[in-house]
Short mmCIF file of C-alpha atoms and ligand atoms in Angstrom, two decimals:
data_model
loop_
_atom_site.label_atom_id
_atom_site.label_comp_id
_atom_site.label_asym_id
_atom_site.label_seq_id
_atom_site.Cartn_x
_atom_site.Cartn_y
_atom_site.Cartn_z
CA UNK L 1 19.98 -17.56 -25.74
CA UNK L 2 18.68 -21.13 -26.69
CA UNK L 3 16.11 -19.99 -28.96
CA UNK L 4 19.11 -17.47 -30.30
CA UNK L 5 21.45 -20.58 -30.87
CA UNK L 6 18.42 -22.78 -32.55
CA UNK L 7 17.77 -19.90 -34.59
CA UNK L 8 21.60 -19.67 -35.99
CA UNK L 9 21.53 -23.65 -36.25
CA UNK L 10 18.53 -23.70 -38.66
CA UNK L 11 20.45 -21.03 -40.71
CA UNK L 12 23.34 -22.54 -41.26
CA UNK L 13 21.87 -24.87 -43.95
CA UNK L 14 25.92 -26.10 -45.47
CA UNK L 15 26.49 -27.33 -42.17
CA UNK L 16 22.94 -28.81 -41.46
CA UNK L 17 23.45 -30.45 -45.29
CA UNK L 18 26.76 -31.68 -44.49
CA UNK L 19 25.59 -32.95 -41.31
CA UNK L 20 23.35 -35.43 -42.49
CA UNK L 21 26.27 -36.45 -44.70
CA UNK L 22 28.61 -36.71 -41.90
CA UNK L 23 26.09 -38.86 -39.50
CA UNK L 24 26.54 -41.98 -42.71
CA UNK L 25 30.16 -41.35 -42.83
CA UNK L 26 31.76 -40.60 -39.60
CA UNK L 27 35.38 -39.35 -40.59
CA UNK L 28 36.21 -38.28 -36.74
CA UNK L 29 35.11 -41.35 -35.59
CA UNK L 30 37.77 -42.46 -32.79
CA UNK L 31 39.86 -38.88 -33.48
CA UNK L 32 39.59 -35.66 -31.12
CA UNK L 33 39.50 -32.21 -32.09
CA UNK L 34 41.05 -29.18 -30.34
CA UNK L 35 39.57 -26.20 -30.89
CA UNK L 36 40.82 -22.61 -30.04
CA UNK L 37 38.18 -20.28 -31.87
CA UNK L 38 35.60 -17.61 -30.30
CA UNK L 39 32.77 -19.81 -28.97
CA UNK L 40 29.53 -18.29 -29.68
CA UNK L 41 26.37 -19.63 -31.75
CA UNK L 42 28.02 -20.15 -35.02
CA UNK L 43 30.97 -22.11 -33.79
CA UNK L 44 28.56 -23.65 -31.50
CA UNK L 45 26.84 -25.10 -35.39
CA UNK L 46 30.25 -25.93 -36.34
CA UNK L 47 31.13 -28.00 -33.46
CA UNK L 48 28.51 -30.06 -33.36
CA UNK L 49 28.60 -30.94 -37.09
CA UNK L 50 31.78 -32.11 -36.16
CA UNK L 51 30.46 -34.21 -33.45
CA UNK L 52 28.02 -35.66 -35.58
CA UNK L 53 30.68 -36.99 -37.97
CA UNK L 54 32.31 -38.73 -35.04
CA UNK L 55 34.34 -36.33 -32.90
CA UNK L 56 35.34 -35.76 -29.19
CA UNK L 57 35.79 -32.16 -28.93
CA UNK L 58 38.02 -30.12 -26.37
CA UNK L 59 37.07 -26.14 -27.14
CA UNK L 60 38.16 -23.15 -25.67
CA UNK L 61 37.61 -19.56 -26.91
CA UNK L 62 39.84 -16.89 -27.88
CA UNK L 63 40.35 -13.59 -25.77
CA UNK L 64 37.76 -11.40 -24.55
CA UNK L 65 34.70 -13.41 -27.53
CA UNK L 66 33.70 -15.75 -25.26
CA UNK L 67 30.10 -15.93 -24.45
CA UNK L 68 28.78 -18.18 -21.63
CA UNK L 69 25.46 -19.63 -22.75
CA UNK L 70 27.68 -21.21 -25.75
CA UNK L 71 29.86 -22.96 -23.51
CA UNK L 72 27.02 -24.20 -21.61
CA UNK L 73 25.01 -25.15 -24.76
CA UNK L 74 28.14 -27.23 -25.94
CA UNK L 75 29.10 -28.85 -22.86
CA UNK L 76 25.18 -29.91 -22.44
CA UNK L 77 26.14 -31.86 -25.65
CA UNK L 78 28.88 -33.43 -24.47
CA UNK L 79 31.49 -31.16 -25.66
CA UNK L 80 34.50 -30.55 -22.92
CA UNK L 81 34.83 -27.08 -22.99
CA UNK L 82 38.13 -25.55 -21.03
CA UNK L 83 38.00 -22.34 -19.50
CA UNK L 84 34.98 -19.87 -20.32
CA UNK L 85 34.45 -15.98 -20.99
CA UNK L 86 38.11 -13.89 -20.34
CA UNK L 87 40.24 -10.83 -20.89
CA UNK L 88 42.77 -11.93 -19.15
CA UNK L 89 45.55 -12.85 -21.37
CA UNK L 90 47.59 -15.39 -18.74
CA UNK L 91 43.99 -17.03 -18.05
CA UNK L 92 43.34 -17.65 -21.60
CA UNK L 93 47.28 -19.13 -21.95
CA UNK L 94 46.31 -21.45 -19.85
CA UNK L 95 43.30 -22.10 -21.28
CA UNK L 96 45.06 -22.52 -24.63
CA UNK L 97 47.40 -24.99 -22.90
CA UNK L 98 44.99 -27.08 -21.74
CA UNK L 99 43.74 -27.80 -24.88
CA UNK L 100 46.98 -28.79 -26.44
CA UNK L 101 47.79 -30.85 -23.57
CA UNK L 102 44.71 -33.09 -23.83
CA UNK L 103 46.59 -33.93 -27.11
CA UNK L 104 44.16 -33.52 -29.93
CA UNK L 105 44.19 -35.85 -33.19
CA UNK L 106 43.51 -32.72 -35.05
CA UNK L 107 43.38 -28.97 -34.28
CA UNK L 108 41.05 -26.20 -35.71
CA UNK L 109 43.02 -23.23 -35.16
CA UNK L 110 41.98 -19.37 -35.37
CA UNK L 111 45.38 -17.03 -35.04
CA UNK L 112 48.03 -19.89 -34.61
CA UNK L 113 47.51 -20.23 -30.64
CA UNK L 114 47.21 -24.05 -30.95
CA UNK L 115 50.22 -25.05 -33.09
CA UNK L 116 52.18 -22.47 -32.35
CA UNK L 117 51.70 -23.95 -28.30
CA UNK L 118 52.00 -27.68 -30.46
CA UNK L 119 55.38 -27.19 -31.40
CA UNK L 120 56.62 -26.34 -27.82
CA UNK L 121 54.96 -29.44 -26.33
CA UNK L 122 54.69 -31.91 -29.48
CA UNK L 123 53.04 -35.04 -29.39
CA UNK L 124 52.82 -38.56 -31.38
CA UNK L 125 48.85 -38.17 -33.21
CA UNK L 126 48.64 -35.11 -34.24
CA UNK L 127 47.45 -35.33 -37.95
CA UNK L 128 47.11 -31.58 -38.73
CA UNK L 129 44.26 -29.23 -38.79
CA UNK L 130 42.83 -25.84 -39.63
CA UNK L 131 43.76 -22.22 -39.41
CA UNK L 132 40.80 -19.74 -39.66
CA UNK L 133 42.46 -16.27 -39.71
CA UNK L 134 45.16 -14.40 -41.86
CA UNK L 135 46.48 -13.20 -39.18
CA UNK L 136 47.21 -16.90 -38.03
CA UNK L 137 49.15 -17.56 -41.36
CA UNK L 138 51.13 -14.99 -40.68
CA UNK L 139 52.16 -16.51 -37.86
CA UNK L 140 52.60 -20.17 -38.41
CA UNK L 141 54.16 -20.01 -42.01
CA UNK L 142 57.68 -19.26 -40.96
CA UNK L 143 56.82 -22.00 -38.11
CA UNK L 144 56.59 -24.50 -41.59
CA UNK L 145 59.66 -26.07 -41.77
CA UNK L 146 59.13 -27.20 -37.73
CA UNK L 147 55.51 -28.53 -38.32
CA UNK L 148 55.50 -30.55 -40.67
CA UNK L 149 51.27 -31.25 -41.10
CA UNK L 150 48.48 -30.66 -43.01
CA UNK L 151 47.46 -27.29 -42.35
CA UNK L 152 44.48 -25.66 -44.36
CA UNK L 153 44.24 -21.60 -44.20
CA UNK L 154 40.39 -21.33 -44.46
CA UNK L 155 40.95 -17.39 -44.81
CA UNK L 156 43.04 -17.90 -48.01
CA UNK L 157 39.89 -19.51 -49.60
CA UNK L 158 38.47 -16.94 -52.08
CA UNK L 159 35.26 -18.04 -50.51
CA UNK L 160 36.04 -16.33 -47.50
CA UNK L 161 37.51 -13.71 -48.45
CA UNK L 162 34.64 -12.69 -50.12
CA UNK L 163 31.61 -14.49 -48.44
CA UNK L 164 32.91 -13.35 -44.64
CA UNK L 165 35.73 -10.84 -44.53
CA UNK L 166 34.38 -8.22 -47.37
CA UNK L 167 31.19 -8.93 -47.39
CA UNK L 168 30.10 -10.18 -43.82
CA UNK L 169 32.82 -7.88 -41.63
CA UNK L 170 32.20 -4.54 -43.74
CA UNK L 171 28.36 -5.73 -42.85
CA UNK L 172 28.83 -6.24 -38.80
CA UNK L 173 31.41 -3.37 -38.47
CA UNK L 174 28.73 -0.86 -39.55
CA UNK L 175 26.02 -2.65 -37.26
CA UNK L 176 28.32 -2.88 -34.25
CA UNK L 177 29.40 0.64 -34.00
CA UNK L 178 25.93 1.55 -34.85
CA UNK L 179 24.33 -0.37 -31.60
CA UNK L 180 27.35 -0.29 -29.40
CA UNK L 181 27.38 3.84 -30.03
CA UNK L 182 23.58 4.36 -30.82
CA UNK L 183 25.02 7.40 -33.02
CA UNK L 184 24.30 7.67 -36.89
CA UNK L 185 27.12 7.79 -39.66
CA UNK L 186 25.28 10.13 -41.63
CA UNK L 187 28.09 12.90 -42.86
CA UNK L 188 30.76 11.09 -40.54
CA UNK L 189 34.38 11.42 -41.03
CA UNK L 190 35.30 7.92 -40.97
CA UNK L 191 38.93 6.75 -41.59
CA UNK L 192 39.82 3.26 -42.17
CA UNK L 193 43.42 1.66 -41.98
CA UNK L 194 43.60 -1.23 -44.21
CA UNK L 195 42.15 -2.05 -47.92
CA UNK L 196 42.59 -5.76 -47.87
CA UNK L 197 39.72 -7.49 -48.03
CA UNK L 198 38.18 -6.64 -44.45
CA UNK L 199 38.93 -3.09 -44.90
CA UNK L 200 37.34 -2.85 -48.12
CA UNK L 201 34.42 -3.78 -47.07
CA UNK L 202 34.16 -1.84 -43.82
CA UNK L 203 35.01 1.25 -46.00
CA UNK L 204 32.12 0.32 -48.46
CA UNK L 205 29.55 -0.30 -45.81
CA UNK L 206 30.28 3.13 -43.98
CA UNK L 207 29.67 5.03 -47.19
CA UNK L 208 26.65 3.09 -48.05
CA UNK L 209 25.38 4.29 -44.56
CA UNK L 210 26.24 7.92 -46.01
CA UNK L 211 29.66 8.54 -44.00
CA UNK L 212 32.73 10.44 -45.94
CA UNK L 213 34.96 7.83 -45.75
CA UNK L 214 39.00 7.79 -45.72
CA UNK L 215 41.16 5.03 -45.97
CA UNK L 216 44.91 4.72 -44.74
CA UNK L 217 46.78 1.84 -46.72
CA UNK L 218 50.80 1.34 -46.37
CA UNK L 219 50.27 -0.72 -49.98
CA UNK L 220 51.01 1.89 -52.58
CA UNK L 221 49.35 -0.45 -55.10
CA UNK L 222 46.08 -1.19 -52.44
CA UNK L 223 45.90 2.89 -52.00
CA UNK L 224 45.54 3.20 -55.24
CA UNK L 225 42.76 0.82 -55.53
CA UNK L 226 40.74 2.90 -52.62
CA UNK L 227 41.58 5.76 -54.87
CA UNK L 228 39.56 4.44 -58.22
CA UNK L 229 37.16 2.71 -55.59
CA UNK L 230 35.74 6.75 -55.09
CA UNK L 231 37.31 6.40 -51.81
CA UNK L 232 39.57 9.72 -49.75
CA UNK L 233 43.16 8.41 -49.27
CA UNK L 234 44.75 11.62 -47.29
CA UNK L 235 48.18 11.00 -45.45
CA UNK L 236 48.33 8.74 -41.87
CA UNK L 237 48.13 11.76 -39.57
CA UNK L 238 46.00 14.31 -42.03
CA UNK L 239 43.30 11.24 -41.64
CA UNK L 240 43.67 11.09 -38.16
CA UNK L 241 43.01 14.43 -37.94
CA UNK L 242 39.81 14.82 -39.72
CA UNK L 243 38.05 11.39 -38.60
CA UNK L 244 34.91 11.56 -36.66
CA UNK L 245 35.74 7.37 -36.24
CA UNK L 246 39.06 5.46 -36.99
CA UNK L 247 38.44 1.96 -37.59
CA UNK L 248 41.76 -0.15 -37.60
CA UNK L 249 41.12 -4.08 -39.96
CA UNK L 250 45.03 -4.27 -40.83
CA UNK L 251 46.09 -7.70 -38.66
CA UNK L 252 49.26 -5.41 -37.98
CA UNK L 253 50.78 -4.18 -34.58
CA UNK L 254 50.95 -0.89 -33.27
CA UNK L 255 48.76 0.77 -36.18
CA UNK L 256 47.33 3.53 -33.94
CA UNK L 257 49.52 4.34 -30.73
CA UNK L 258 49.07 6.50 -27.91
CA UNK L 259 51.66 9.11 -29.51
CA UNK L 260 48.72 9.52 -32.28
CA UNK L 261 46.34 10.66 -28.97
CA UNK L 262 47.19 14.72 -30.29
CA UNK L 263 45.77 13.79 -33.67
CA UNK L 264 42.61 13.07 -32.56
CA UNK L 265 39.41 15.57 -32.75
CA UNK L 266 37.85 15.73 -29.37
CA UNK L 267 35.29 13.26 -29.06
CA UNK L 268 36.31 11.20 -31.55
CA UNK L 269 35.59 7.06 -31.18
CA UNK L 270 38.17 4.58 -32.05
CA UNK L 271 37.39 0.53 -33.17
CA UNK L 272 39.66 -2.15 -34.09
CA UNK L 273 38.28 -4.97 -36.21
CA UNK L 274 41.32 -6.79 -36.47
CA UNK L 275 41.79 -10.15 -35.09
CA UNK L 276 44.74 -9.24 -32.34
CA UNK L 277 43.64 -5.90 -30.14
CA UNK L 278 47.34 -4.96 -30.75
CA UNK L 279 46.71 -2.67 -33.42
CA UNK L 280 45.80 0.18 -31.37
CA UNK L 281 47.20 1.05 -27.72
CA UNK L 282 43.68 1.11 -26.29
CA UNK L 283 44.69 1.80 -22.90
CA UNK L 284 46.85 4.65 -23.67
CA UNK L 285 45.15 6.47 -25.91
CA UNK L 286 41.72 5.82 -23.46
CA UNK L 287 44.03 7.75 -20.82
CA UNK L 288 44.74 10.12 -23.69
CA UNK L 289 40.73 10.72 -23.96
CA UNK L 290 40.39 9.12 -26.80
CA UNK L 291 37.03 7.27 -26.68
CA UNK L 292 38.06 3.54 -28.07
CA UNK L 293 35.18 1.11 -28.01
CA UNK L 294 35.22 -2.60 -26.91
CA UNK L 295 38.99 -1.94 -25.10
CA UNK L 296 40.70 -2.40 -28.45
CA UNK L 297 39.15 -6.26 -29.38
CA UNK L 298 37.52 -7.17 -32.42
CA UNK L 299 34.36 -4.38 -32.23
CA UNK L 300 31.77 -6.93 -34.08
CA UNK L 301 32.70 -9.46 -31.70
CA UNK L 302 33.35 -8.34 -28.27
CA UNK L 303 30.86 -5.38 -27.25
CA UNK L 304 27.22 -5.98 -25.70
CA UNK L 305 25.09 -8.30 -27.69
CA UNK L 306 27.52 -9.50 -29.87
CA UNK L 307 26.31 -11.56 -33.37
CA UNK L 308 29.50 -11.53 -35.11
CA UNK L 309 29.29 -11.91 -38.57
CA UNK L 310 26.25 -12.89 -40.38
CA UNK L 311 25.11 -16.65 -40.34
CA UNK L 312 25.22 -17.30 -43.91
CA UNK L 313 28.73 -15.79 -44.22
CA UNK L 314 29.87 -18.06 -40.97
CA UNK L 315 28.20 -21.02 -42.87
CA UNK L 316 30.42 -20.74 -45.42
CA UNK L 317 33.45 -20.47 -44.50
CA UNK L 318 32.47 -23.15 -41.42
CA UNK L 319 31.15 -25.88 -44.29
CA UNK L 320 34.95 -24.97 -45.59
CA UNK L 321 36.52 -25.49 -41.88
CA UNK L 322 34.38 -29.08 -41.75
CA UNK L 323 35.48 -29.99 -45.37
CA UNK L 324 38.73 -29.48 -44.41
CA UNK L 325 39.15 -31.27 -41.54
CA UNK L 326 37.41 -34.56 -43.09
CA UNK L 327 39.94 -34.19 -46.03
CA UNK L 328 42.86 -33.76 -43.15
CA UNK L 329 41.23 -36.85 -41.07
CA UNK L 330 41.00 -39.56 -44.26
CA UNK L 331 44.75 -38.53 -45.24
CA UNK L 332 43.25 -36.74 -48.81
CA UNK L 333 46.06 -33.98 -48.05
CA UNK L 334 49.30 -34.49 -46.59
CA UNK L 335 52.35 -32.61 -44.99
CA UNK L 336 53.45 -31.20 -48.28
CA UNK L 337 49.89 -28.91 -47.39
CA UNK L 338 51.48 -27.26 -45.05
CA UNK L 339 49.94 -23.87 -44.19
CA UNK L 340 48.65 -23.71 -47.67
CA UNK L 341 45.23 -22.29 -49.07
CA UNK L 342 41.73 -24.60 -49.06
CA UNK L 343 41.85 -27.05 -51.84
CA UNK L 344 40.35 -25.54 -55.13
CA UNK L 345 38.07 -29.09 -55.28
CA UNK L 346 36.49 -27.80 -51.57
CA UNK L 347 35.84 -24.71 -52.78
CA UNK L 348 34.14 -25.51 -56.03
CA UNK L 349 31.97 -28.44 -53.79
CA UNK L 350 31.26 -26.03 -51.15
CA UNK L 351 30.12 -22.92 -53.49
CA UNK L 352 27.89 -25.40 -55.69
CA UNK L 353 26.37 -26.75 -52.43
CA UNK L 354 25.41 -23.41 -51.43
CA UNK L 355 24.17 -22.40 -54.28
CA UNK L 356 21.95 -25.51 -55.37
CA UNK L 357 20.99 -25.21 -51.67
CA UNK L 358 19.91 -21.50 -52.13
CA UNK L 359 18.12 -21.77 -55.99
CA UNK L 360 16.32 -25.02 -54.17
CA UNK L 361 15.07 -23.54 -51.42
CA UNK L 362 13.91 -20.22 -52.80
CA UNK L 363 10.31 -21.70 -53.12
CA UNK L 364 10.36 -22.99 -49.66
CA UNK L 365 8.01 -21.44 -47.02
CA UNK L 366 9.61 -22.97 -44.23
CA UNK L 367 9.74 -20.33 -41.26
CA UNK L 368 10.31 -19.85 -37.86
CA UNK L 369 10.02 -17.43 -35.37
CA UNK L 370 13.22 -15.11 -34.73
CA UNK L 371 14.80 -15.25 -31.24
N1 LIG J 401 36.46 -8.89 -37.19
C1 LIG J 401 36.25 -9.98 -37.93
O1 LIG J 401 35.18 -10.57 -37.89
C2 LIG J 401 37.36 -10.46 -38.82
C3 LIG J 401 37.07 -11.41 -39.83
C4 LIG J 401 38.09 -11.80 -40.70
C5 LIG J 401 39.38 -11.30 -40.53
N2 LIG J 401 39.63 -10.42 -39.50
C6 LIG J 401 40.97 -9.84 -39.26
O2 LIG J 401 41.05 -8.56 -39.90
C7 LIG J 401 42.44 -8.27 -40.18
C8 LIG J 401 42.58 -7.88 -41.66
O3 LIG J 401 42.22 -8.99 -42.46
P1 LIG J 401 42.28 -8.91 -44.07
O4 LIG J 401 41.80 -10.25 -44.54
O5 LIG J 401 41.63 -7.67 -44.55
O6 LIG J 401 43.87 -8.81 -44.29
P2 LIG J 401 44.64 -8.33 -45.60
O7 LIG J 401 46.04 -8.82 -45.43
O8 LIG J 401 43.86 -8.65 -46.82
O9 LIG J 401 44.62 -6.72 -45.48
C9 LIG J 401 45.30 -6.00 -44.49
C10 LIG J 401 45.73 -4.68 -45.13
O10 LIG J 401 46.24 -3.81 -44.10
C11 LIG J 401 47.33 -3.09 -44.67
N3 LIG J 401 48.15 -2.57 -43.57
C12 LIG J 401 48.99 -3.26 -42.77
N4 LIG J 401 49.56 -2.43 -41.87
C13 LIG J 401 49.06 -1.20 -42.12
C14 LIG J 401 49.26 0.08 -41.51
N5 LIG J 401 50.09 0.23 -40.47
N6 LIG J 401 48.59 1.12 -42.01
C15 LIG J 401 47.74 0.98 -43.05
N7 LIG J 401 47.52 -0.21 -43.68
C16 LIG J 401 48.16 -1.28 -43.19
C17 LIG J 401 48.03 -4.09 -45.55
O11 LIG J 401 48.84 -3.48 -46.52
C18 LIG J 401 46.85 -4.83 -46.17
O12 LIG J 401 46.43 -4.26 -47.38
C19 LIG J 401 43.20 -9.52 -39.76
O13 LIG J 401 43.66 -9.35 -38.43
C20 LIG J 401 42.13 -10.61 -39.79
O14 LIG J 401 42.49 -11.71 -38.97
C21 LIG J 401 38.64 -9.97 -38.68
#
């Protein structure tokens, strides 16, 4: 797993780059950071670039994503890592508390778990933070008015949603059900609820890989879009029907329920890519006999051998989580940013560092072996 984590470090050249930057400058120098975001070798790249520029960290990892050698990796490096590898939702509550309750300087948040728990137990310090997820906005923008901070949505950067959730999740969706299943797509009925960005490229990636591919949108306007994009759009329960695979990417609740177990052709596999497993009643419709892979949680991030999505995607939007952070330590944004969208100068920085990095380095014959 070491050489698998020193692989994904020398990929993630943004971070590496801004490293270097952050050893001179030291932004987190005196200032903790709580973080509540799956801890696995990416995250592992991010939170040490953020110790380099000065940072205690206290990390914990979301829900059932967890994977062991990171924690150990980190906490060789002086990270203080709370908790480790769980399903169990009242462990990983408590996990989450402990966190807050070490009372961070800043937070780096991935589906509202640490502000949300923030505003029940507040403290004098906090200076703001980061939300990764969409899902997360969802859930801390009515919370606004209450917190008050600097909060930067790294998913509403058009980086990301580009970079990671159509092109990176549409990419490790398709090579997750492939190695978690062993079972081609080749002339699969594959149905896919959601055409936001994640679902768009999950539906595109299937029928690259030569599956018939359905997708289920409640967005009149978004249906119509997987229309022109060549792309079945049959009713909710007609697409049920005729689905080899359901995938589920909508951040919604309840999406697929155990009252849809009839619908199902036997044999048929279930995924949900979605941050929050609550998009499909796994257990219910696994009593039902409805094969659903990884219990319901994210399927590129919680079956065997998990990579997650790719490390160049991860780099990005991480170099954006790092950017922000810096601009939430030295006070460049304030509480009028409050659950609000990267700023459009870290996005332009970040995407010409990237791609000066990439044009560069395509001459470069520096290797190494893969893990
Ligand atoms: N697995 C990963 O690696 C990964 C990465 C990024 C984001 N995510 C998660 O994926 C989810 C989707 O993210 P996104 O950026 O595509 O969001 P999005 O808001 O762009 O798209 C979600 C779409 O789902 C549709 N939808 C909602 N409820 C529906 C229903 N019941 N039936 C059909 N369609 C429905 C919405 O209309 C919307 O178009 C979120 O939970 C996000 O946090 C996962």
């Amino acid at each position: 797993m070491d050489d698998r984590i020193a692989w994904v470090i020398e990929r993630c050249r943004l971070l590496r780059a801004i490293g270097d930057e952050l050893d001179e400058t030291r932004p987190f120098a005196g200032l903790t950071i709580g973080t509540g975001i799956h801890l696995e070798p990416k995250t592992v790249a991010l939170i040490l670039t953020l110790q380099r520029g000065g940072a205690d960290l206290v990390s914990t990892g979301n829900l059932n994503t967890t994977q062991q050698d990171a924690c150990d990796y980190l906490a060789g490096r002086g990270v203080r890592i709370v908790g480790g590898p769980t399903s169990d939702a009242a462990e990983h509550d408590a996990f989450l508390w402990e966190v807050v309750r070490s009372q961070p300087d800043l937070l780096l948040d991935n589906g509202g778990d640490l502000f949300a728990r923030a505003l029940d137990e507040p403290w004098d310090g906090l200076r703001g933070g980061t939300e990764e997820t969409t899902s997360g906005r969802a859930r801390l923008e009515p919370l606004r008015d209450r917190l008050r901070l600097p909060i930067l949505v790294i998913n509403d950067s058009p980086i990301k949603q580009f970079a990671e959730n159509e092109h990176a999740v549409g990419q490790s969706v398709l090579e997750s059900f492939m190695r978690i299943t062993n079972l081609s797509t080749n002339g699969k009925r594959v149905t896919v609820f959601g055409y936001g960005s994640c679902g768009r490229g999950v539906a595109a990636n299937f029928r690259n890989a030569h599956a018939v591919v359905a997708v289920v949108e409640r967005d009149p306007v978004k249906r119509l879009q997987a229309l022109l994009d060549g792309f079945l759009v049959p009713e909710r329960d007609a697409a049920l029907r005729q689905a080899d695979v359901v995938i589920t990417v909508t951040g919604a609740p309840g999406v697929v329920t155990a009252a849809d177990a009839p619908l199902f052709k036997p044999g048929a596999i279930l995924a949900n890519a979605g941050h929050v497993p609550w998009e499909i009643e796994a257990d219910g419709l696994a009593s039902a006999g409805v094969t659903v892979l990884t219990g319901g949680h994210m399927v590129n991030l919680a079956g065997p051998r998990p990579l997650g999505n790719s490390i160049e995607s991860m780099d990005l939007g991480f170099t954006l989580q790092a950017r922000c952070l810096e601009a939430v330590a030295n006070g460049s944004v304030d509480a009028t940013a409050c659950v609000v969208p990267v700023p459009a100068a870290i996005d332009d920085l970040v995407a010409s560092t990237y791609v000066a990095l990439v044009d560069g380095g395509r001459h470069s014959s520096r290797s190494s072996s893969a893990p």
